[in-house]
Coordinates of N, CA, C and O in Angstrom, one line a residue:
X1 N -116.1 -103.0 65.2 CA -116.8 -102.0 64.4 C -116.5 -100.6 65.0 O -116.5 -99.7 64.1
X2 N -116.1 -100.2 66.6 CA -116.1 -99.5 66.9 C -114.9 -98.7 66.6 O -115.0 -97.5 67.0
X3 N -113.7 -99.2 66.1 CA -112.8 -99.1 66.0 C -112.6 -98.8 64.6 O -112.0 -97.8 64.3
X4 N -113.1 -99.8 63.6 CA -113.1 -98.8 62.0 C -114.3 -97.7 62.6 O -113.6 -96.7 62.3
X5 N -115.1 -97.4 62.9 CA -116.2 -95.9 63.0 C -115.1 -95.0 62.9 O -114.8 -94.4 61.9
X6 N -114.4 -95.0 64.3 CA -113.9 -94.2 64.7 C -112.1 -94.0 63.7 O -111.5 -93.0 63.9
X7 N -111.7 -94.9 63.0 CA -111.1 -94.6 62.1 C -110.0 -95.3 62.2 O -109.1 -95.2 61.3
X8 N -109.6 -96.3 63.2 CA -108.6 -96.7 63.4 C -107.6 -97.8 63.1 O -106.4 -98.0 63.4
X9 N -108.8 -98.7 62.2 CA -108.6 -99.8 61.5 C -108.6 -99.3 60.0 O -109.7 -98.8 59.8
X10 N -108.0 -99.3 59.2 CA -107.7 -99.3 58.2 C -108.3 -100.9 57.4 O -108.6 -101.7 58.2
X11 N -108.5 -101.2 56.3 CA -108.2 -102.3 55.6 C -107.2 -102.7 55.6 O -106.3 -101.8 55.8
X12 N -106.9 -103.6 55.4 CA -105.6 -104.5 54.4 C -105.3 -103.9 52.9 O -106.1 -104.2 52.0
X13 N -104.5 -103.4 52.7 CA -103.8 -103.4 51.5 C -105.1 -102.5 50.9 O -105.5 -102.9 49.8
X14 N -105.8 -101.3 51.4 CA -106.7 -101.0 50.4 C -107.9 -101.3 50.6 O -108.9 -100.5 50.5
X15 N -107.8 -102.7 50.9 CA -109.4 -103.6 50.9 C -110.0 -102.7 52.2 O -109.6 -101.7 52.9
X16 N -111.2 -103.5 52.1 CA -112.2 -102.9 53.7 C -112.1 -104.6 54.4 O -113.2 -104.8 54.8
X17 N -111.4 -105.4 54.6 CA -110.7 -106.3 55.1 C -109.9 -106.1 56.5 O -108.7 -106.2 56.5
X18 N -110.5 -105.9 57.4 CA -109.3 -105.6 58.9 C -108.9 -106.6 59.1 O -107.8 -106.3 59.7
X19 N -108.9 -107.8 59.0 CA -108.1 -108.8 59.3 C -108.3 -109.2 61.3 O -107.3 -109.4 62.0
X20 N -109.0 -109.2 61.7 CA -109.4 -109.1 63.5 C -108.6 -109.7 63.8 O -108.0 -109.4 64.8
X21 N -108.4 -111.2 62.9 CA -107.1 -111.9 63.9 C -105.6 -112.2 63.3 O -104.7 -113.0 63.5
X22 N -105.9 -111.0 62.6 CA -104.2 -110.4 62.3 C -103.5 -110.0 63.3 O -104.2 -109.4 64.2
X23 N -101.9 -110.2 63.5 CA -101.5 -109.5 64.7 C -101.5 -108.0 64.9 O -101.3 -107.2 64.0
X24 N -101.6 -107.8 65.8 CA -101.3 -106.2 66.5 C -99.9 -105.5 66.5 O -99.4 -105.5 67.6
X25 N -99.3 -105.0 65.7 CA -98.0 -105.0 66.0 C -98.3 -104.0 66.9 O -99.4 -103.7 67.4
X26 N -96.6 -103.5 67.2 CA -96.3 -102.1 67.9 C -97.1 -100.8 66.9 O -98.0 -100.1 67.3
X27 N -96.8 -100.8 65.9 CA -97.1 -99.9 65.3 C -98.8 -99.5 64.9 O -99.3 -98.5 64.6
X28 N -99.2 -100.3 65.1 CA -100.5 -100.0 64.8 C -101.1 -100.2 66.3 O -102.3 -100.6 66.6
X29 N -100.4 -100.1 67.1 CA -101.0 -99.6 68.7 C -101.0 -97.8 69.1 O -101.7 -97.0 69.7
X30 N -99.5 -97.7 68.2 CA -98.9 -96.4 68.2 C -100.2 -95.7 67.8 O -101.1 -95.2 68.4
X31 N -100.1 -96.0 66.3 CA -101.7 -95.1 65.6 C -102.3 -95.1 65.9 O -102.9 -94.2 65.5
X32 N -103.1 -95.9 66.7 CA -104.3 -96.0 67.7 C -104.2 -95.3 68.7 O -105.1 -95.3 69.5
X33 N -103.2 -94.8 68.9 CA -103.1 -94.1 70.5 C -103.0 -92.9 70.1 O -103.6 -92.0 70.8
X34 N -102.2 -92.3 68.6 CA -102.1 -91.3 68.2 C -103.8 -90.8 67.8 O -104.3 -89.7 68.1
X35 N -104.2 -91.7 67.4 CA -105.5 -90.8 66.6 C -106.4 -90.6 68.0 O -107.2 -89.7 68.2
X36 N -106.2 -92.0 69.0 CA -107.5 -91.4 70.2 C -107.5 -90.3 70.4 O -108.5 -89.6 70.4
X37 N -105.8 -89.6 71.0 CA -105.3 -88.5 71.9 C -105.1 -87.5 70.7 O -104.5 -86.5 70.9
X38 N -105.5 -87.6 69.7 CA -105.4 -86.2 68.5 C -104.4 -85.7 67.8 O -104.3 -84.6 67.2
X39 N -103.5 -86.5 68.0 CA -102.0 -85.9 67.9 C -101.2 -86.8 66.6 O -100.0 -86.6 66.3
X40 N -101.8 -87.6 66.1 CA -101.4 -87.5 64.9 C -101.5 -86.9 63.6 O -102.6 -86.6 63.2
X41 N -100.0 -86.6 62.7 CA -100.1 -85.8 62.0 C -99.6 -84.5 62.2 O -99.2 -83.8 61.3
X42 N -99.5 -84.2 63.6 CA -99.1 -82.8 63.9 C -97.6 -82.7 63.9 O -96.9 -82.0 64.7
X43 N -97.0 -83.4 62.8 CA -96.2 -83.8 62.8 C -95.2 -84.8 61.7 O -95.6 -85.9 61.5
X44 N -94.4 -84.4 61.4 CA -94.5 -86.0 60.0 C -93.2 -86.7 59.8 O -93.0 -87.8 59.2
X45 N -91.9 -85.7 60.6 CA -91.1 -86.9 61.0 C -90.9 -87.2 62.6 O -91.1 -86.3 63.4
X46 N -90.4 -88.3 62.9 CA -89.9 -88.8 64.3 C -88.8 -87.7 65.0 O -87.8 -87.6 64.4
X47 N -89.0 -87.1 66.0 CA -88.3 -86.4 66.9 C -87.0 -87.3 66.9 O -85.9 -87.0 66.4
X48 N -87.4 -88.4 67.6 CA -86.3 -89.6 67.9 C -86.2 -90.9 66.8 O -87.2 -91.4 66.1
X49 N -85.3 -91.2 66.8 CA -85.1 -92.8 66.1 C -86.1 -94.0 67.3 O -86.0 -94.3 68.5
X50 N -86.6 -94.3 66.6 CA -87.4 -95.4 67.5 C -87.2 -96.6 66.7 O -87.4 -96.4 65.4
X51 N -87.0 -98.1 67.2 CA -86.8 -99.2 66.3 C -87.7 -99.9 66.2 O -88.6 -100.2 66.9
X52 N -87.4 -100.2 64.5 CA -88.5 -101.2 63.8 C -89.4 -100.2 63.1 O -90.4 -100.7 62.8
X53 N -89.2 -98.7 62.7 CA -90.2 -97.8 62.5 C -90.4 -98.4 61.0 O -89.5 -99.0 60.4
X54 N -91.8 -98.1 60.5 CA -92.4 -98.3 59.7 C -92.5 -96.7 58.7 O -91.7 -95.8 59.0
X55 N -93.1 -96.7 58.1 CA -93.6 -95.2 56.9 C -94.8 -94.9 57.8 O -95.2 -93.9 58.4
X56 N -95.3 -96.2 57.5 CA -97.2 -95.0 57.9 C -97.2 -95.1 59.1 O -98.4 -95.2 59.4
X57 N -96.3 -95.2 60.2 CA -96.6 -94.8 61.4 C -95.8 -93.7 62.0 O -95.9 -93.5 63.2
X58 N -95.2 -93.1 61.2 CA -93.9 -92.2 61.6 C -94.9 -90.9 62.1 O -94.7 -90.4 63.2
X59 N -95.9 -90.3 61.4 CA -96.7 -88.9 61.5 C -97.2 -89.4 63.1 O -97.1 -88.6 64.0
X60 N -97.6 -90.4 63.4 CA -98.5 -91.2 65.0 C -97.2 -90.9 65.8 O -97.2 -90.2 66.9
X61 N -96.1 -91.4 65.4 CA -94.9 -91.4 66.3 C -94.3 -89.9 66.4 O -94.5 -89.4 67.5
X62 N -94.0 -89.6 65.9 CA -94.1 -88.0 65.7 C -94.5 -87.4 66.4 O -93.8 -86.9 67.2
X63 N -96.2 -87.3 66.2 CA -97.0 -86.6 67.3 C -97.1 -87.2 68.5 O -97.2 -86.4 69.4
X64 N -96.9 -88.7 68.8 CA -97.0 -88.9 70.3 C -95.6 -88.5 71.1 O -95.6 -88.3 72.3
X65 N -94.3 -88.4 70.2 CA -93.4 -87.7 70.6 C -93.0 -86.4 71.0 O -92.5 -85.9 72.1
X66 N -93.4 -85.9 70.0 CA -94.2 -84.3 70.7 C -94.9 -83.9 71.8 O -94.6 -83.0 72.5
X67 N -96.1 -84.7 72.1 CA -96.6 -84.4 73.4 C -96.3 -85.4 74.5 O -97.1 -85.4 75.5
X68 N -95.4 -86.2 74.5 CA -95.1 -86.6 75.4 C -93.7 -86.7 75.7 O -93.2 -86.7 76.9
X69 N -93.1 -86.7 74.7 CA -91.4 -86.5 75.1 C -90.3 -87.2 73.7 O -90.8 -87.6 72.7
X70 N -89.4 -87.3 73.9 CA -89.3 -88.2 72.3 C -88.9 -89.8 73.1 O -88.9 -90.7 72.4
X71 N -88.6 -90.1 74.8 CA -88.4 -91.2 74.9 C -89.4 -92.1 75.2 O -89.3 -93.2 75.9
X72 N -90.5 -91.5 74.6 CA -92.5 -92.4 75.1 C -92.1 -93.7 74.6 O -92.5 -94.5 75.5
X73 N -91.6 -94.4 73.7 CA -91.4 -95.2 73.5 C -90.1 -96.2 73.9 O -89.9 -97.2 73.3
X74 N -89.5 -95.7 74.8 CA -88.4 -96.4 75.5 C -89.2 -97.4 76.8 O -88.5 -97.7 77.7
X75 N -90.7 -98.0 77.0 CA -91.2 -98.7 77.6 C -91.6 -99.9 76.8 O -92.2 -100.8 77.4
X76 N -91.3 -100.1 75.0 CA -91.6 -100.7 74.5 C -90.0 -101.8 74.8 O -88.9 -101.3 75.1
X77 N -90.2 -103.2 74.8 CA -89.3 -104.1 74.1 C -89.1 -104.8 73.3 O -88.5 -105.9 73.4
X78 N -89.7 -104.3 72.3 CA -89.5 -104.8 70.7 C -90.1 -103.4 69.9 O -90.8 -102.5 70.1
X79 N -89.3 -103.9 69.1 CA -89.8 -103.0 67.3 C -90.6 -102.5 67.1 O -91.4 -103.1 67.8
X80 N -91.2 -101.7 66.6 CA -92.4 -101.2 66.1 C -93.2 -102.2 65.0 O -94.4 -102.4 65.0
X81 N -92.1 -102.7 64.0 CA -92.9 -103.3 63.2 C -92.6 -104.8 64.0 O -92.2 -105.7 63.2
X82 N -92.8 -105.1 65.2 CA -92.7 -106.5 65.7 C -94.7 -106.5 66.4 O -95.4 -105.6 66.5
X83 N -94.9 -107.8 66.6 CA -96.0 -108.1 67.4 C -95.7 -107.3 68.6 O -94.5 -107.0 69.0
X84 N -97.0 -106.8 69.5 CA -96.3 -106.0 70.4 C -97.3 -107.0 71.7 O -98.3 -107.7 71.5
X85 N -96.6 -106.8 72.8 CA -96.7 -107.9 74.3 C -98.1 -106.7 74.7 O -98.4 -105.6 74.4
X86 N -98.6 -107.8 75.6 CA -99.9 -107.4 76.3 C -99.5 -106.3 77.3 O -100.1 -105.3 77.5
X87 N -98.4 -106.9 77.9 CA -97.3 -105.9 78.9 C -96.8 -105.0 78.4 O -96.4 -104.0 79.1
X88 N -96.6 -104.9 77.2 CA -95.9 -103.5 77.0 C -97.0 -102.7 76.3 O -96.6 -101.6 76.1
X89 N -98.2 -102.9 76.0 CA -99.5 -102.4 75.4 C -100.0 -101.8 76.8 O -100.7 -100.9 76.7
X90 N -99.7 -102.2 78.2 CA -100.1 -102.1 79.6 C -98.9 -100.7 79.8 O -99.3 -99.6 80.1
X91 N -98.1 -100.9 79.8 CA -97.1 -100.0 79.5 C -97.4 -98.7 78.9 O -97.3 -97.6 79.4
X92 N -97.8 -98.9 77.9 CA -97.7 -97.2 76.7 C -98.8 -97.0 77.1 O -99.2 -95.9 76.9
X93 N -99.7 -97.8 77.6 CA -101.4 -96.8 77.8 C -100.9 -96.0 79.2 O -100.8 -94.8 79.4
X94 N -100.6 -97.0 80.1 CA -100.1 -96.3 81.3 C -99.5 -94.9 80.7 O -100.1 -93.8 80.7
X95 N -98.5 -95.1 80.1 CA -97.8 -93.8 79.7 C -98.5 -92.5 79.3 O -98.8 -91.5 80.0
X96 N -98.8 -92.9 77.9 CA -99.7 -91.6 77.7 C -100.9 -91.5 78.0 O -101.5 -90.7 77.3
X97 N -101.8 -92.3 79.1 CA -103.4 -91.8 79.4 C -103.0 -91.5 80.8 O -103.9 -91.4 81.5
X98 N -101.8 -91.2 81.2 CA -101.3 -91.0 82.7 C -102.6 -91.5 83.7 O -103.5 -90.9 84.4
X99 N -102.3 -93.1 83.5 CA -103.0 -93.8 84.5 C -102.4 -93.8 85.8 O -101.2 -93.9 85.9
X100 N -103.3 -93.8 87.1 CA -102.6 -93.7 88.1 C -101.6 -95.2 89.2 O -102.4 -95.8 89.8
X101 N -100.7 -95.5 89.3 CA -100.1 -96.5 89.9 C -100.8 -96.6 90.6 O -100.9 -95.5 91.2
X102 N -101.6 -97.9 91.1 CA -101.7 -98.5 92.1 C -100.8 -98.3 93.0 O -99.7 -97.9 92.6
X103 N -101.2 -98.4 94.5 CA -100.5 -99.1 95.8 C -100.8 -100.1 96.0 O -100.2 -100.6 97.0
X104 N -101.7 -101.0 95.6 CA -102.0 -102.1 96.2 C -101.5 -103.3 94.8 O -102.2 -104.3 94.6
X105 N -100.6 -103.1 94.0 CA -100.3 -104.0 93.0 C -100.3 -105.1 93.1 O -100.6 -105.8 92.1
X106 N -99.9 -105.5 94.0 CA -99.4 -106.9 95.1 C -100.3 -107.5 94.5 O -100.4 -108.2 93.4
X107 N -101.2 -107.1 95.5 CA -103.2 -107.3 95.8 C -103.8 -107.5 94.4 O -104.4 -108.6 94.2
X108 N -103.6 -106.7 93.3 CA -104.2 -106.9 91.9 C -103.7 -107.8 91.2 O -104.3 -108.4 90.2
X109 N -102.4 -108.0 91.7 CA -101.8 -109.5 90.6 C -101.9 -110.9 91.0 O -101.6 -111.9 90.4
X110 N -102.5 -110.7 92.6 CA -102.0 -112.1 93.1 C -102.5 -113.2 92.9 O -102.2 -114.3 93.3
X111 N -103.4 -112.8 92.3 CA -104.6 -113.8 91.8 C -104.3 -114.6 90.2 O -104.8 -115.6 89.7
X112 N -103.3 -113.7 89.5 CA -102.6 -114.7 88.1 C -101.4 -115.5 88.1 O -100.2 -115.2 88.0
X113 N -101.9 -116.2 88.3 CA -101.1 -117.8 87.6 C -99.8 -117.5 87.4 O -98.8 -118.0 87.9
X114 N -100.1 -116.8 86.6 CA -98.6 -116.2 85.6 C -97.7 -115.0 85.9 O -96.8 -114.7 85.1
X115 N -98.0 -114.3 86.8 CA -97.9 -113.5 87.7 C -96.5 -113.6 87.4 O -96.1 -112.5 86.9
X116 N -95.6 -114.5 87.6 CA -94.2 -114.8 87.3 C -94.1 -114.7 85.9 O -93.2 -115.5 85.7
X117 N -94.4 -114.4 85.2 CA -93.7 -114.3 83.6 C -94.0 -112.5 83.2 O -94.1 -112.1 82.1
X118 N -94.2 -112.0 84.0 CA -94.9 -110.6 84.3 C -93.5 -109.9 84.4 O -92.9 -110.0 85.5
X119 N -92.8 -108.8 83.2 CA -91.5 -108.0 83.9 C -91.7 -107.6 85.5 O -92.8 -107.4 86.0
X120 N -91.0 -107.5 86.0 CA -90.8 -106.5 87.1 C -91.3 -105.1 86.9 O -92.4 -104.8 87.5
X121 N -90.5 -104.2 85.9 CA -90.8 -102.7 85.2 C -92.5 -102.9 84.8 O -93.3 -102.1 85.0
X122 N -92.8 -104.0 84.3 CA -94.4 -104.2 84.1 C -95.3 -104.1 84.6 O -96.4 -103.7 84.0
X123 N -95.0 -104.3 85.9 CA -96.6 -104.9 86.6 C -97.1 -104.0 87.7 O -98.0 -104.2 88.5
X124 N -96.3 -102.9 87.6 CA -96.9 -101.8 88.0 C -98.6 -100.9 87.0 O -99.6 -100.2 87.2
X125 N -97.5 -101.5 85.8 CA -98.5 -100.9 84.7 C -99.5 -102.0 84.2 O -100.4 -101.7 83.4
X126 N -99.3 -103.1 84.7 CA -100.2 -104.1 84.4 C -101.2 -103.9 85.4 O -102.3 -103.7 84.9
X127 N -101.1 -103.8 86.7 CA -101.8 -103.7 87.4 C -102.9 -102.0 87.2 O -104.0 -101.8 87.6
X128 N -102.3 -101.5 86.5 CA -103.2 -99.5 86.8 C -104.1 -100.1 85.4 O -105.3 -99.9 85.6
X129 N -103.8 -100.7 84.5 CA -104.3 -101.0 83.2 C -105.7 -102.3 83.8 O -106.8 -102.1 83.4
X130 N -105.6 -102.9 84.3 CA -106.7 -103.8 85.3 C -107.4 -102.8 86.2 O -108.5 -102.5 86.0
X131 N -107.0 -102.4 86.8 CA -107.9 -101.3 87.9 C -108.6 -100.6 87.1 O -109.7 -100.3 87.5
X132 N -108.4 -100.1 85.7 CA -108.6 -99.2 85.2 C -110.3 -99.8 84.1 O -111.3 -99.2 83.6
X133 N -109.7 -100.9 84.1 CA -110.8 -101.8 83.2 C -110.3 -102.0 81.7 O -110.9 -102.5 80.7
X134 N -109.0 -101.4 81.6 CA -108.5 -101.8 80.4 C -108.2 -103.3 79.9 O -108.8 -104.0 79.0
X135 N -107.2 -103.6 80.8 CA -107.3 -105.5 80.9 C -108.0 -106.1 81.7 O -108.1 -105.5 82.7
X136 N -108.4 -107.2 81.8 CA -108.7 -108.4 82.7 C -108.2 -109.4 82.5 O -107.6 -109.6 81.5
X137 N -108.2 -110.5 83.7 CA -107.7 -111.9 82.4 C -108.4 -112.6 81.7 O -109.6 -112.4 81.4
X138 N -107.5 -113.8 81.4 CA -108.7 -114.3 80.5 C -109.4 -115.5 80.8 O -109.4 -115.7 82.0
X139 N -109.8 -116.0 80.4 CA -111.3 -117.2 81.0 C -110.3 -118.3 81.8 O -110.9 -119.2 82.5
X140 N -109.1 -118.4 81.6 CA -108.4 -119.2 82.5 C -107.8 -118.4 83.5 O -106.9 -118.9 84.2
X141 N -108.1 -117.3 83.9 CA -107.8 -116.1 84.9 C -106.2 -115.9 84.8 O -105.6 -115.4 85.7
X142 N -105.6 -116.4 83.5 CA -104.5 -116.2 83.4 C -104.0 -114.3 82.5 O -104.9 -114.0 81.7
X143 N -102.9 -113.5 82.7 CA -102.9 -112.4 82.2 C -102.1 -112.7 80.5 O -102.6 -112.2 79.4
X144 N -101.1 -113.5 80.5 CA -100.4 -113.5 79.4 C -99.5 -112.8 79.1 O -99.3 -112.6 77.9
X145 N -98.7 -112.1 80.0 CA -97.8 -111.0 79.5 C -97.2 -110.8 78.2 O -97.2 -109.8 77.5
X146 N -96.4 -112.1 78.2 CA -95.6 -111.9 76.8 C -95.8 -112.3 75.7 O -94.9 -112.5 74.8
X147 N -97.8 -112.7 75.6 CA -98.2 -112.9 74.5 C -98.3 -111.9 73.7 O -98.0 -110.8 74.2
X148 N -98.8 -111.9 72.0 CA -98.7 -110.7 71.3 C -100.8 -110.8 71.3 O -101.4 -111.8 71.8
X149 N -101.3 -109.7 70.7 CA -102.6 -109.6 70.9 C -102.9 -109.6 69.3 O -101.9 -109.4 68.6
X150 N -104.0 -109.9 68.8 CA -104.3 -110.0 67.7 C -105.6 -108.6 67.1 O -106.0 -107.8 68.0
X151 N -105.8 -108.5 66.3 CA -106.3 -107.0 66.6 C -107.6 -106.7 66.9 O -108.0 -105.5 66.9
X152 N -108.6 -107.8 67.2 CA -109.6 -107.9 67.3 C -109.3 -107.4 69.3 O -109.9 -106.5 69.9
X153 N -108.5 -107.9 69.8 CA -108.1 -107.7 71.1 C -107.6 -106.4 71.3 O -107.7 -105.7 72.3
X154 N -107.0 -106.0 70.4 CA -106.9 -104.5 70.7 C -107.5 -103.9 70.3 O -107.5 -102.7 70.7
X155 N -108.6 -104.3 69.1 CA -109.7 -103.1 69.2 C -110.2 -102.7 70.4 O -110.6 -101.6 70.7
X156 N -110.3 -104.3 71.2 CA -111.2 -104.0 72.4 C -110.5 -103.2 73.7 O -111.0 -102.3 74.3
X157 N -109.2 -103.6 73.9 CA -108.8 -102.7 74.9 C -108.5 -101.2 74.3 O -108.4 -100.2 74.9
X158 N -108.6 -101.4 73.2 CA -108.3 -99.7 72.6 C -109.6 -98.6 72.7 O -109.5 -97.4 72.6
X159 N -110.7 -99.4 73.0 CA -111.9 -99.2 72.8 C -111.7 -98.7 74.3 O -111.5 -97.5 74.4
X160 N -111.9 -99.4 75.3 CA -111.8 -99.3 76.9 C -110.9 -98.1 77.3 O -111.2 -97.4 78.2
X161 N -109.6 -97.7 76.5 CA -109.2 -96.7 76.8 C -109.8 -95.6 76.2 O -109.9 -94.6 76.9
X162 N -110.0 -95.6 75.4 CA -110.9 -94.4 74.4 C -112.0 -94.0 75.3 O -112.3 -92.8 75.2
X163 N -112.8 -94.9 76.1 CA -113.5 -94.3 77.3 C -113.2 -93.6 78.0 O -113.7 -92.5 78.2
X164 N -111.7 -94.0 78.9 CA -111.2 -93.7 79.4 C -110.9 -91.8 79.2 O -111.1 -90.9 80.0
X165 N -110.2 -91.8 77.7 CA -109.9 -90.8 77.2 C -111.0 -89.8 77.4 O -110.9 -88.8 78.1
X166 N -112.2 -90.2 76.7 CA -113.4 -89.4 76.9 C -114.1 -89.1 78.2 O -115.1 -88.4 78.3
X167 N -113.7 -89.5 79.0 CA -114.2 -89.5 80.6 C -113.7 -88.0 81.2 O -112.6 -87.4 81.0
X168 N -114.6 -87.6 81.9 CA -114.4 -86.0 82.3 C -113.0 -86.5 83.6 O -112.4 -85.7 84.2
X169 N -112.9 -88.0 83.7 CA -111.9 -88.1 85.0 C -110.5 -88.5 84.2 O -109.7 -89.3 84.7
X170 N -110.5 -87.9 83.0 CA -109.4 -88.7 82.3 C -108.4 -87.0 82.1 O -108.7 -85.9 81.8
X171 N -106.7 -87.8 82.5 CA -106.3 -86.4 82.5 C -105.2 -87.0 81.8 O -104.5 -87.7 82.4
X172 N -105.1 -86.5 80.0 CA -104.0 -86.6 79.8 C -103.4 -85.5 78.9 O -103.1 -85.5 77.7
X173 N -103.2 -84.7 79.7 CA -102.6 -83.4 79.7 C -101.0 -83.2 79.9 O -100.3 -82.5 79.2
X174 N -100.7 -84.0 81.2 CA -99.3 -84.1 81.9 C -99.4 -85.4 82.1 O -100.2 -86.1 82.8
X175 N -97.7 -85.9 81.0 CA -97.7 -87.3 81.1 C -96.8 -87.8 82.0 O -95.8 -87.1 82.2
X176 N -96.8 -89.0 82.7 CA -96.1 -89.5 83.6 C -94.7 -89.5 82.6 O -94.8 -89.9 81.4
X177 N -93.4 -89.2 83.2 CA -92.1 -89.2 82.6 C -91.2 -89.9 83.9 O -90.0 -90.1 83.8

């Protein structure tokens, strides 16, 4: 619910239908990241070619290009219009909420299972996205990296950053590049 209030769930096709366990693509993480941080719209075509782009996400891509650079999306590995990984959703928050890297990453992962199916380039950002209270794991204390999330799951971590964003300790002014 917090997530249509705030505007970021659209219906399906029109309907007032969100679909919660529809998947998440890339692109409708983009828009969600676009509308938290204000910057969609300010904008209406893509700076850069980014793949898999869609129509109604190009104004989100746009503006997150703009204030962050045009290669903010070179942390993704897949499409825009593909399902997008838990790890790379760990990734783009890191990016534009300029979360701080851990030093103790080690220490934060060592406790998942799965810890090994976790990129390398990842789990830096897996780990600031956990400190941060964006992710946890899940009731098998496993992380899931290269699962896709469904959108009821990213309302919720989208929700968690949106705190984040709103927090007088949240600086995303100057983005990590």
């Amino acid at each position: 619910a917090r997530q249509e209030e705030l505007g970021h769930f659209k219906g399906e096709g029109g309907t007032n239908d969100l679909n919660p366990s529809g998947e998440l693509l890339g692109a409708h993480e983009v828009v969600i990241l676009a509308r938290e941080l204000g910057v969609e719209g300010t904008c209406t075509e893509p700076i850069a070619s980014v793949d898999g782009m869609v129509d109604w996400a190009k104004p989100a891509v746009c503006g997150l290009q703009k204030k962050f650079g045009s290669d903010v999306f070179d942390v993704l590995d897949r499409p825009l219009d593909q399902p997008i990984t838990r790890e790379d959703v760990a990734e783009l928050q890191v990016r534009v909420l300029n979360l701080p890297i851990p030093k103790n990453t080690d220490e934060i992962l060592k406790n998942f299972p799965d810890r090994n199916q976790m990129s390398v380039k990842a789990q830096d950002a897996i780990a600031a996205t956990i400190e941060a209270g964006i992710f946890k794991g899940d009731d098998a204390g496993t992380f899931r990296p290269q699962a896709g999330m469904n959108r009821a799951e990213g309302t919720k971590v989208n929700s968690v950053a949106h705190d984040i964003v709103d927090s007088e300790n949240a600086s995303i002014i100057d983005p990590i590049y």
